[in-house]
């Protein structure tokens, strides 16, 4: 299984002056934790990391420091996550039929989750890891008035890994570029093109490190997991 890691963001919501994936979390750069989990996944045989050129050296240092024992390629990222994934898809080795996309910022995903996700691609053309929503969700208008309360039993919070047949995902990305769609995950491109996407139950702890509060929670989770 081929894995693409979008790692080319700015981390604006983190309020940091550099890519949040280079910040230290429990003694290592955040991205190192993501790579360590990918390295321990049996299913993953190749890793592509989409990054901004100013981060290439730092990312190469992380790869060297943790001694990733699988082929790893650093790929130029884009202005948005969607464009970074597009670039990653173009850089996949010839013959790659299926791919997992996993946010560098979801550094607490376990190797078991990667392996379960990889197995899911035997039964569908596209899936996402997701967990049931715990809160009551409100749909609100632009003036701050509630319009609706959707049935929570049907709401799932999207995570990554998300996995796809490469040919299909490439076609959906091309359609998105042609029609100027802007989406925040890859599944949305398949949905807009009318293709089914399955849910694989994700992990409660697989949070996306977005704000300083998330960093503190991740620090706690790692301290509980590790000796
Ligand atoms: N141009 C971009 C933007 C985001 N990402 C990646 O997509 C993942 C999810 O994005 P997010 O958490 O929103 O990261 P940032 O864009 O860095 O955060 P922010 O929106 O707060 O700036 C991250 O691993 C991020 O590095 C990417 O590869 N290319
Ligand atoms: C793909 C994702 O992690 C699923 O939750 C998320 O949509 C990334 O979006 P963001 O807007 O870049 O945080």
PDB file of C-alpha atoms and ligand atoms in Angstrom:
ATOM      1  CA  UNK A   1       0.000   0.000   0.000  1.00  0.00           C
ATOM      2  CA  UNK A   2       1.265   3.472  -0.927  1.00  0.00           C
ATOM      3  CA  UNK A   3       0.846   6.302   1.584  1.00  0.00           C
ATOM      4  CA  UNK A   4       0.730  10.046   0.885  1.00  0.00           C
ATOM      5  CA  UNK A   5       1.179  12.421   3.834  1.00  0.00           C
ATOM      6  CA  UNK A   6       0.057  16.034   3.293  1.00  0.00           C
ATOM      7  CA  UNK A   7       2.541  18.040   5.382  1.00  0.00           C
ATOM      8  CA  UNK A   8       2.670  21.330   3.475  1.00  0.00           C
ATOM      9  CA  UNK A   9       0.412  23.479   5.688  1.00  0.00           C
ATOM     10  CA  UNK A  10       1.271  26.629   7.620  1.00  0.00           C
ATOM     11  CA  UNK A  11      -0.393  25.852  10.928  1.00  0.00           C
ATOM     12  CA  UNK A  12      -2.101  29.274  11.123  1.00  0.00           C
ATOM     13  CA  UNK A  13      -4.592  28.093  13.741  1.00  0.00           C
ATOM     14  CA  UNK A  14      -1.682  26.892  15.862  1.00  0.00           C
ATOM     15  CA  UNK A  15      -0.412  30.489  15.914  1.00  0.00           C
ATOM     16  CA  UNK A  16       3.128  29.254  15.299  1.00  0.00           C
ATOM     17  CA  UNK A  17       5.666  31.008  13.058  1.00  0.00           C
ATOM     18  CA  UNK A  18       6.557  27.719  11.325  1.00  0.00           C
ATOM     19  CA  UNK A  19       4.905  24.582  10.051  1.00  0.00           C
ATOM     20  CA  UNK A  20       3.249  23.007  13.122  1.00  0.00           C
ATOM     21  CA  UNK A  21       4.455  19.566  12.004  1.00  0.00           C
ATOM     22  CA  UNK A  22       7.998  20.639  12.946  1.00  0.00           C
ATOM     23  CA  UNK A  23       7.011  21.618  16.511  1.00  0.00           C
ATOM     24  CA  UNK A  24       8.228  19.337  19.276  1.00  0.00           C
ATOM     25  CA  UNK A  25       5.721  16.934  20.778  1.00  0.00           C
ATOM     26  CA  UNK A  26       6.835  14.563  23.540  1.00  0.00           C
ATOM     27  CA  UNK A  27      10.497  14.962  22.563  1.00  0.00           C
ATOM     28  CA  UNK A  28      10.185  14.564  18.790  1.00  0.00           C
ATOM     29  CA  UNK A  29       8.873  16.675  15.912  1.00  0.00           C
ATOM     30  CA  UNK A  30       5.148  16.119  15.452  1.00  0.00           C
ATOM     31  CA  UNK A  31       5.691  14.658  11.965  1.00  0.00           C
ATOM     32  CA  UNK A  32       8.083  12.054  13.410  1.00  0.00           C
ATOM     33  CA  UNK A  33       5.171  10.478  15.340  1.00  0.00           C
ATOM     34  CA  UNK A  34       3.098  10.222  12.159  1.00  0.00           C
ATOM     35  CA  UNK A  35       6.015   8.618  10.323  1.00  0.00           C
ATOM     36  CA  UNK A  36       6.762   6.193  13.163  1.00  0.00           C
ATOM     37  CA  UNK A  37       3.183   4.865  13.020  1.00  0.00           C
ATOM     38  CA  UNK A  38       3.359   4.558   9.225  1.00  0.00           C
ATOM     39  CA  UNK A  39       6.685   2.779   9.522  1.00  0.00           C
ATOM     40  CA  UNK A  40       5.185   0.210  11.912  1.00  0.00           C
ATOM     41  CA  UNK A  41       2.207  -0.465   9.671  1.00  0.00           C
ATOM     42  CA  UNK A  42       2.749  -3.769   7.866  1.00  0.00           C
ATOM     43  CA  UNK A  43       0.642  -2.748   4.901  1.00  0.00           C
ATOM     44  CA  UNK A  44       2.557   0.393   3.925  1.00  0.00           C
ATOM     45  CA  UNK A  45       5.441  -0.127   1.495  1.00  0.00           C
ATOM     46  CA  UNK A  46       6.142   3.422   0.254  1.00  0.00           C
ATOM     47  CA  UNK A  47       5.652   6.890   1.733  1.00  0.00           C
ATOM     48  CA  UNK A  48       5.358  10.237  -0.054  1.00  0.00           C
ATOM     49  CA  UNK A  49       5.432  13.441   2.032  1.00  0.00           C
ATOM     50  CA  UNK A  50       4.089  16.650   0.469  1.00  0.00           C
ATOM     51  CA  UNK A  51       5.913  19.641   1.927  1.00  0.00           C
ATOM     52  CA  UNK A  52       6.804  23.262   1.222  1.00  0.00           C
ATOM     53  CA  UNK A  53      10.378  23.698  -0.111  1.00  0.00           C
ATOM     54  CA  UNK A  54      11.460  25.693   2.987  1.00  0.00           C
ATOM     55  CA  UNK A  55      10.715  22.603   5.113  1.00  0.00           C
ATOM     56  CA  UNK A  56      12.460  20.018   2.877  1.00  0.00           C
ATOM     57  CA  UNK A  57      15.709  20.004   4.911  1.00  0.00           C
ATOM     58  CA  UNK A  58      13.952  19.707   8.276  1.00  0.00           C
ATOM     59  CA  UNK A  59      11.759  16.895   6.970  1.00  0.00           C
ATOM     60  CA  UNK A  60      14.759  15.060   5.516  1.00  0.00           C
ATOM     61  CA  UNK A  61      16.418  15.333   8.951  1.00  0.00           C
ATOM     62  CA  UNK A  62      13.353  13.778  10.611  1.00  0.00           C
ATOM     63  CA  UNK A  63      13.351  10.901   8.101  1.00  0.00           C
ATOM     64  CA  UNK A  64      17.041  10.276   8.773  1.00  0.00           C
ATOM     65  CA  UNK A  65      16.738  10.603  12.553  1.00  0.00           C
ATOM     66  CA  UNK A  66      13.979   8.020  12.889  1.00  0.00           C
ATOM     67  CA  UNK A  67      15.555   5.762  10.255  1.00  0.00           C
ATOM     68  CA  UNK A  68      12.442   5.117   8.182  1.00  0.00           C
ATOM     69  CA  UNK A  69      13.055   1.654   6.721  1.00  0.00           C
ATOM     70  CA  UNK A  70      10.773   2.106   3.733  1.00  0.00           C
ATOM     71  CA  UNK A  71      11.247   4.161   0.562  1.00  0.00           C
ATOM     72  CA  UNK A  72      10.302   7.786   1.347  1.00  0.00           C
ATOM     73  CA  UNK A  73       9.983  10.617  -1.159  1.00  0.00           C
ATOM     74  CA  UNK A  74       9.536  14.311  -0.394  1.00  0.00           C
ATOM     75  CA  UNK A  75       7.187  15.942  -2.895  1.00  0.00           C
ATOM     76  CA  UNK A  76       6.495  19.650  -3.406  1.00  0.00           C
ATOM     77  CA  UNK A  77       3.200  20.600  -1.718  1.00  0.00           C
ATOM     78  CA  UNK A  78       0.586  23.050  -3.000  1.00  0.00           C
ATOM     79  CA  UNK A  79      -1.253  26.153  -1.719  1.00  0.00           C
ATOM     80  CA  UNK A  80      -4.059  24.060  -0.239  1.00  0.00           C
ATOM     81  CA  UNK A  81      -4.324  20.525   1.142  1.00  0.00           C
ATOM     82  CA  UNK A  82      -6.281  19.588  -1.990  1.00  0.00           C
ATOM     83  CA  UNK A  83      -3.447  20.815  -4.231  1.00  0.00           C
ATOM     84  CA  UNK A  84      -0.846  19.073  -2.089  1.00  0.00           C
ATOM     85  CA  UNK A  85      -2.689  15.762  -2.474  1.00  0.00           C
ATOM     86  CA  UNK A  86      -2.983  16.373  -6.226  1.00  0.00           C
ATOM     87  CA  UNK A  87       0.814  16.796  -6.437  1.00  0.00           C
ATOM     88  CA  UNK A  88       1.301  13.664  -4.359  1.00  0.00           C
ATOM     89  CA  UNK A  89      -0.896  11.640  -6.706  1.00  0.00           C
ATOM     90  CA  UNK A  90       1.207  12.734  -9.707  1.00  0.00           C
ATOM     91  CA  UNK A  91       4.372  11.571  -7.900  1.00  0.00           C
ATOM     92  CA  UNK A  92       3.149   8.056  -7.033  1.00  0.00           C
ATOM     93  CA  UNK A  93       5.351   5.295  -8.464  1.00  0.00           C
ATOM     94  CA  UNK A  94       4.056   3.724 -11.655  1.00  0.00           C
ATOM     95  CA  UNK A  95       1.954   0.674 -10.827  1.00  0.00           C
ATOM     96  CA  UNK A  96       0.485   2.110  -7.601  1.00  0.00           C
ATOM     97  CA  UNK A  97      -3.140   0.939  -7.715  1.00  0.00           C
ATOM     98  CA  UNK A  98      -4.331   1.939  -4.253  1.00  0.00           C
ATOM     99  CA  UNK A  99      -3.320   4.774  -1.950  1.00  0.00           C
ATOM    100  CA  UNK A 100      -3.895   5.963   1.597  1.00  0.00           C
ATOM    101  CA  UNK A 101      -3.878   9.701   2.308  1.00  0.00           C
ATOM    102  CA  UNK A 102      -3.095  10.593   5.920  1.00  0.00           C
ATOM    103  CA  UNK A 103      -2.658  14.111   7.353  1.00  0.00           C
ATOM    104  CA  UNK A 104       0.784  14.689   8.825  1.00  0.00           C
ATOM    105  CA  UNK A 105      -1.107  16.547  11.550  1.00  0.00           C
ATOM    106  CA  UNK A 106      -2.897  13.362  12.713  1.00  0.00           C
ATOM    107  CA  UNK A 107       0.173  12.109  14.523  1.00  0.00           C
ATOM    108  CA  UNK A 108      -1.645   9.824  16.994  1.00  0.00           C
ATOM    109  CA  UNK A 109      -3.083   7.360  14.454  1.00  0.00           C
ATOM    110  CA  UNK A 110      -1.891   3.852  15.325  1.00  0.00           C
ATOM    111  CA  UNK A 111      -0.195   1.323  12.989  1.00  0.00           C
ATOM    112  CA  UNK A 112      -3.259  -0.910  13.531  1.00  0.00           C
ATOM    113  CA  UNK A 113      -5.515   1.822  12.116  1.00  0.00           C
ATOM    114  CA  UNK A 114      -3.319   2.058   8.993  1.00  0.00           C
ATOM    115  CA  UNK A 115      -3.496  -1.720   8.580  1.00  0.00           C
ATOM    116  CA  UNK A 116      -7.288  -1.868   9.065  1.00  0.00           C
ATOM    117  CA  UNK A 117      -7.680   0.952   6.564  1.00  0.00           C
ATOM    118  CA  UNK A 118      -5.429  -0.725   4.017  1.00  0.00           C
ATOM    119  CA  UNK A 119      -7.504  -3.921   4.334  1.00  0.00           C
ATOM    120  CA  UNK A 120     -10.720  -1.958   3.703  1.00  0.00           C
ATOM    121  CA  UNK A 121      -9.605  -1.178   0.170  1.00  0.00           C
ATOM    122  CA  UNK A 122     -10.126  -4.842  -0.734  1.00  0.00           C
ATOM    123  CA  UNK A 123     -13.879  -4.246  -0.395  1.00  0.00           C
ATOM    124  CA  UNK A 124     -14.468  -0.753  -1.795  1.00  0.00           C
ATOM    125  CA  UNK A 125     -13.080   1.897  -4.140  1.00  0.00           C
ATOM    126  CA  UNK A 126     -12.966   4.590  -1.480  1.00  0.00           C
ATOM    127  CA  UNK A 127     -13.243   4.853   2.305  1.00  0.00           C
ATOM    128  CA  UNK A 128     -12.523   7.250   5.138  1.00  0.00           C
ATOM    129  CA  UNK A 129     -11.740   6.642   8.780  1.00  0.00           C
ATOM    130  CA  UNK A 130     -14.388   8.422  10.866  1.00  0.00           C
ATOM    131  CA  UNK A 131     -15.934   8.341  14.334  1.00  0.00           C
ATOM    132  CA  UNK A 132     -19.538   8.939  15.456  1.00  0.00           C
ATOM    133  CA  UNK A 133     -20.178  12.544  16.509  1.00  0.00           C
ATOM    134  CA  UNK A 134     -20.692  12.925  20.271  1.00  0.00           C
ATOM    135  CA  UNK A 135     -22.050  16.482  20.361  1.00  0.00           C
ATOM    136  CA  UNK A 136     -25.454  17.703  19.263  1.00  0.00           C
ATOM    137  CA  UNK A 137     -24.722  19.575  16.018  1.00  0.00           C
ATOM    138  CA  UNK A 138     -26.617  22.715  14.958  1.00  0.00           C
ATOM    139  CA  UNK A 139     -26.882  24.177  11.461  1.00  0.00           C
ATOM    140  CA  UNK A 140     -26.774  27.954  11.904  1.00  0.00           C
ATOM    141  CA  UNK A 141     -27.534  30.822   9.517  1.00  0.00           C
ATOM    142  CA  UNK A 142     -25.228  33.793   8.861  1.00  0.00           C
ATOM    143  CA  UNK A 143     -26.999  35.845  11.582  1.00  0.00           C
ATOM    144  CA  UNK A 144     -26.438  33.237  14.290  1.00  0.00           C
ATOM    145  CA  UNK A 145     -29.913  31.619  14.339  1.00  0.00           C
ATOM    146  CA  UNK A 146     -30.301  27.869  14.368  1.00  0.00           C
ATOM    147  CA  UNK A 147     -31.821  26.448  11.204  1.00  0.00           C
ATOM    148  CA  UNK A 148     -31.768  22.771  12.017  1.00  0.00           C
ATOM    149  CA  UNK A 149     -30.546  20.005  14.330  1.00  0.00           C
ATOM    150  CA  UNK A 150     -29.523  17.041  12.181  1.00  0.00           C
ATOM    151  CA  UNK A 151     -30.127  13.492  13.448  1.00  0.00           C
ATOM    152  CA  UNK A 152     -26.920  12.725  15.349  1.00  0.00           C
ATOM    153  CA  UNK A 153     -27.124   8.989  14.725  1.00  0.00           C
ATOM    154  CA  UNK A 154     -26.166   9.699  11.104  1.00  0.00           C
ATOM    155  CA  UNK A 155     -23.306  12.136  11.790  1.00  0.00           C
ATOM    156  CA  UNK A 156     -19.684  11.006  11.642  1.00  0.00           C
ATOM    157  CA  UNK A 157     -16.561  13.121  12.089  1.00  0.00           C
ATOM    158  CA  UNK A 158     -14.146  12.592   9.208  1.00  0.00           C
ATOM    159  CA  UNK A 159     -10.578  11.582   9.950  1.00  0.00           C
ATOM    160  CA  UNK A 160      -7.707  10.250   7.917  1.00  0.00           C
ATOM    161  CA  UNK A 161      -6.442   7.783   6.653  1.00  0.00           C
ATOM    162  CA  UNK A 162      -8.691   8.025   3.642  1.00  0.00           C
ATOM    163  CA  UNK A 163      -8.034   5.441   0.939  1.00  0.00           C
ATOM    164  CA  UNK A 164      -8.882   5.084  -2.736  1.00  0.00           C
ATOM    165  CA  UNK A 165      -8.226   3.364  -6.008  1.00  0.00           C
ATOM    166  CA  UNK A 166      -5.547   5.628  -7.489  1.00  0.00           C
ATOM    167  CA  UNK A 167      -7.116   5.854 -10.945  1.00  0.00           C
ATOM    168  CA  UNK A 168     -10.493   6.905  -9.525  1.00  0.00           C
ATOM    169  CA  UNK A 169      -9.042   9.451  -7.097  1.00  0.00           C
ATOM    170  CA  UNK A 170      -6.940  10.997  -9.871  1.00  0.00           C
ATOM    171  CA  UNK A 171     -10.049  11.327 -12.076  1.00  0.00           C
ATOM    172  CA  UNK A 172     -12.009  12.991  -9.242  1.00  0.00           C
ATOM    173  CA  UNK A 173      -9.144  15.417  -8.518  1.00  0.00           C
ATOM    174  CA  UNK A 174      -8.996  16.332 -12.231  1.00  0.00           C
ATOM    175  CA  UNK A 175     -12.752  16.981 -12.220  1.00  0.00           C
ATOM    176  CA  UNK A 176     -12.347  19.128  -9.097  1.00  0.00           C
ATOM    177  CA  UNK A 177      -9.659  21.219 -10.783  1.00  0.00           C
ATOM    178  CA  UNK A 178     -11.743  21.622 -13.925  1.00  0.00           C
ATOM    179  CA  UNK A 179     -14.816  22.784 -11.994  1.00  0.00           C
ATOM    180  CA  UNK A 180     -12.930  24.754  -9.284  1.00  0.00           C
ATOM    181  CA  UNK A 181     -14.225  22.664  -6.413  1.00  0.00           C
ATOM    182  CA  UNK A 182     -12.619  23.435  -3.071  1.00  0.00           C
ATOM    183  CA  UNK A 183     -12.898  20.618  -0.554  1.00  0.00           C
ATOM    184  CA  UNK A 184     -11.264  19.819   2.774  1.00  0.00           C
ATOM    185  CA  UNK A 185     -10.924  16.081   2.259  1.00  0.00           C
ATOM    186  CA  UNK A 186     -10.487  13.669  -0.626  1.00  0.00           C
ATOM    187  CA  UNK A 187     -13.717  11.768  -0.002  1.00  0.00           C
ATOM    188  CA  UNK A 188     -15.651  14.954  -0.837  1.00  0.00           C
ATOM    189  CA  UNK A 189     -14.306  14.808  -4.401  1.00  0.00           C
ATOM    190  CA  UNK A 190     -15.642  11.263  -4.869  1.00  0.00           C
ATOM    191  CA  UNK A 191     -18.956  12.288  -3.295  1.00  0.00           C
ATOM    192  CA  UNK A 192     -19.288  15.244  -5.679  1.00  0.00           C
ATOM    193  CA  UNK A 193     -18.523  12.946  -8.620  1.00  0.00           C
ATOM    194  CA  UNK A 194     -21.236  10.523  -7.433  1.00  0.00           C
ATOM    195  CA  UNK A 195     -19.023   7.645  -6.259  1.00  0.00           C
ATOM    196  CA  UNK A 196     -19.740   5.749  -3.007  1.00  0.00           C
ATOM    197  CA  UNK A 197     -17.350   6.149  -0.083  1.00  0.00           C
ATOM    198  CA  UNK A 198     -17.413   3.773   2.864  1.00  0.00           C
ATOM    199  CA  UNK A 199     -16.767   4.470   6.567  1.00  0.00           C
ATOM    200  CA  UNK A 200     -14.102   2.609   8.510  1.00  0.00           C
ATOM    201  CA  UNK A 201     -14.391   3.166  12.256  1.00  0.00           C
ATOM    202  CA  UNK A 202     -11.478   5.420  13.209  1.00  0.00           C
ATOM    203  CA  UNK A 203      -9.914   6.129  16.595  1.00  0.00           C
ATOM    204  CA  UNK A 204     -11.068   8.588  19.298  1.00  0.00           C
ATOM    205  CA  UNK A 205      -7.433   9.544  19.883  1.00  0.00           C
ATOM    206  CA  UNK A 206      -6.729  10.172  16.183  1.00  0.00           C
ATOM    207  CA  UNK A 207      -7.176  13.907  16.542  1.00  0.00           C
ATOM    208  CA  UNK A 208      -5.867  16.459  14.089  1.00  0.00           C
ATOM    209  CA  UNK A 209      -3.401  18.743  15.840  1.00  0.00           C
ATOM    210  CA  UNK A 210      -4.834  22.121  14.885  1.00  0.00           C
ATOM    211  CA  UNK A 211      -4.603  24.438  17.939  1.00  0.00           C
ATOM    212  CA  UNK A 212      -2.268  24.711  20.961  1.00  0.00           C
ATOM    213  CA  UNK A 213      -4.939  22.910  23.019  1.00  0.00           C
ATOM    214  CA  UNK A 214      -4.720  19.893  20.675  1.00  0.00           C
ATOM    215  CA  UNK A 215      -0.962  19.839  21.197  1.00  0.00           C
ATOM    216  CA  UNK A 216      -1.445  19.644  24.964  1.00  0.00           C
ATOM    217  CA  UNK A 217      -3.977  16.794  24.611  1.00  0.00           C
ATOM    218  CA  UNK A 218      -1.620  14.915  22.250  1.00  0.00           C
ATOM    219  CA  UNK A 219       1.224  15.345  24.742  1.00  0.00           C
ATOM    220  CA  UNK A 220      -0.961  13.729  27.414  1.00  0.00           C
ATOM    221  CA  UNK A 221      -2.059  10.838  25.156  1.00  0.00           C
ATOM    222  CA  UNK A 222       1.547  10.049  24.186  1.00  0.00           C
ATOM    223  CA  UNK A 223       2.675  10.212  27.813  1.00  0.00           C
ATOM    224  CA  UNK A 224       0.029   7.580  28.670  1.00  0.00           C
ATOM    225  CA  UNK A 225       0.975   5.354  25.721  1.00  0.00           C
ATOM    226  CA  UNK A 226       4.736   5.390  26.096  1.00  0.00           C
ATOM    227  CA  UNK A 227       6.902   4.166  28.955  1.00  0.00           C
TER     228      UNK A 227
HETATM  229  N1  LIG B   1      -1.336  23.648   1.556  1.00  0.00           N
HETATM  230  C1  LIG B   1      -1.489  22.635   2.431  1.00  0.00           C
HETATM  231  C2  LIG B   1      -2.281  22.792   3.601  1.00  0.00           C
HETATM  232  C3  LIG B   1      -2.359  21.734   4.500  1.00  0.00           C
HETATM  233  N2  LIG B   1      -1.674  20.595   4.258  1.00  0.00           N
HETATM  234  C4  LIG B   1      -1.679  19.507   5.244  1.00  0.00           C
HETATM  235  O1  LIG B   1      -2.988  19.028   5.431  1.00  0.00           O
HETATM  236  C5  LIG B   1      -3.147  18.541   6.767  1.00  0.00           C
HETATM  237  C6  LIG B   1      -4.420  19.096   7.401  1.00  0.00           C
HETATM  238  O2  LIG B   1      -4.372  20.498   7.365  1.00  0.00           O
HETATM  239  P1  LIG B   1      -4.475  21.485   8.595  1.00  0.00           P
HETATM  240  O3  LIG B   1      -4.514  20.790   9.862  1.00  0.00           O
HETATM  241  O4  LIG B   1      -5.528  22.460   8.273  1.00  0.00           O
HETATM  242  O5  LIG B   1      -3.010  22.155   8.540  1.00  0.00           O
HETATM  243  P2  LIG B   1      -2.562  23.608   8.259  1.00  0.00           P
HETATM  244  O6  LIG B   1      -3.003  24.036   6.895  1.00  0.00           O
HETATM  245  O7  LIG B   1      -1.097  23.600   8.553  1.00  0.00           O
HETATM  246  O8  LIG B   1      -3.316  24.439   9.398  1.00  0.00           O
HETATM  247  P3  LIG B   1      -4.024  25.855   9.319  1.00  0.00           P
HETATM  248  O9  LIG B   1      -5.249  25.661   8.465  1.00  0.00           O
HETATM  249  O10 LIG B   1      -4.342  26.181  10.728  1.00  0.00           O
HETATM  250  O11 LIG B   1      -3.022  26.816   8.695  1.00  0.00           O
HETATM  251  C7  LIG B   1      -1.881  18.943   7.534  1.00  0.00           C
HETATM  252  O12 LIG B   1      -1.101  17.780   7.744  1.00  0.00           O
HETATM  253  C8  LIG B   1      -1.219  19.950   6.633  1.00  0.00           C
HETATM  254  O13 LIG B   1       0.210  19.956   6.715  1.00  0.00           O
HETATM  255  C9  LIG B   1      -0.932  20.435   3.074  1.00  0.00           C
HETATM  256  O14 LIG B   1      -0.325  19.395   2.852  1.00  0.00           O
HETATM  257  N3  LIG B   1      -0.872  21.476   2.182  1.00  0.00           N
HETATM  258  C1  LIG B   2      -9.009  15.577   6.023  1.00  0.00           C
HETATM  259  C2  LIG B   2      -9.415  16.038   7.394  1.00  0.00           C
HETATM  260  O1  LIG B   2      -8.400  15.776   8.315  1.00  0.00           O
HETATM  261  C3  LIG B   2     -10.630  15.243   7.832  1.00  0.00           C
HETATM  262  O2  LIG B   2     -11.017  15.651   9.105  1.00  0.00           O
HETATM  263  C4  LIG B   2      -9.746  17.501   7.428  1.00  0.00           C
HETATM  264  O3  LIG B   2     -10.879  17.736   6.640  1.00  0.00           O
HETATM  265  C5  LIG B   2      -8.616  18.397   7.010  1.00  0.00           C
HETATM  266  O4  LIG B   2      -9.178  19.707   6.897  1.00  0.00           O
HETATM  267  P1  LIG B   2      -8.560  21.055   7.366  1.00  0.00           P
HETATM  268  O5  LIG B   2      -9.577  22.093   7.042  1.00  0.00           O
HETATM  269  O6  LIG B   2      -7.325  21.193   6.551  1.00  0.00           O
HETATM  270  O7  LIG B   2      -8.346  21.006   8.825  1.00  0.00           O
END
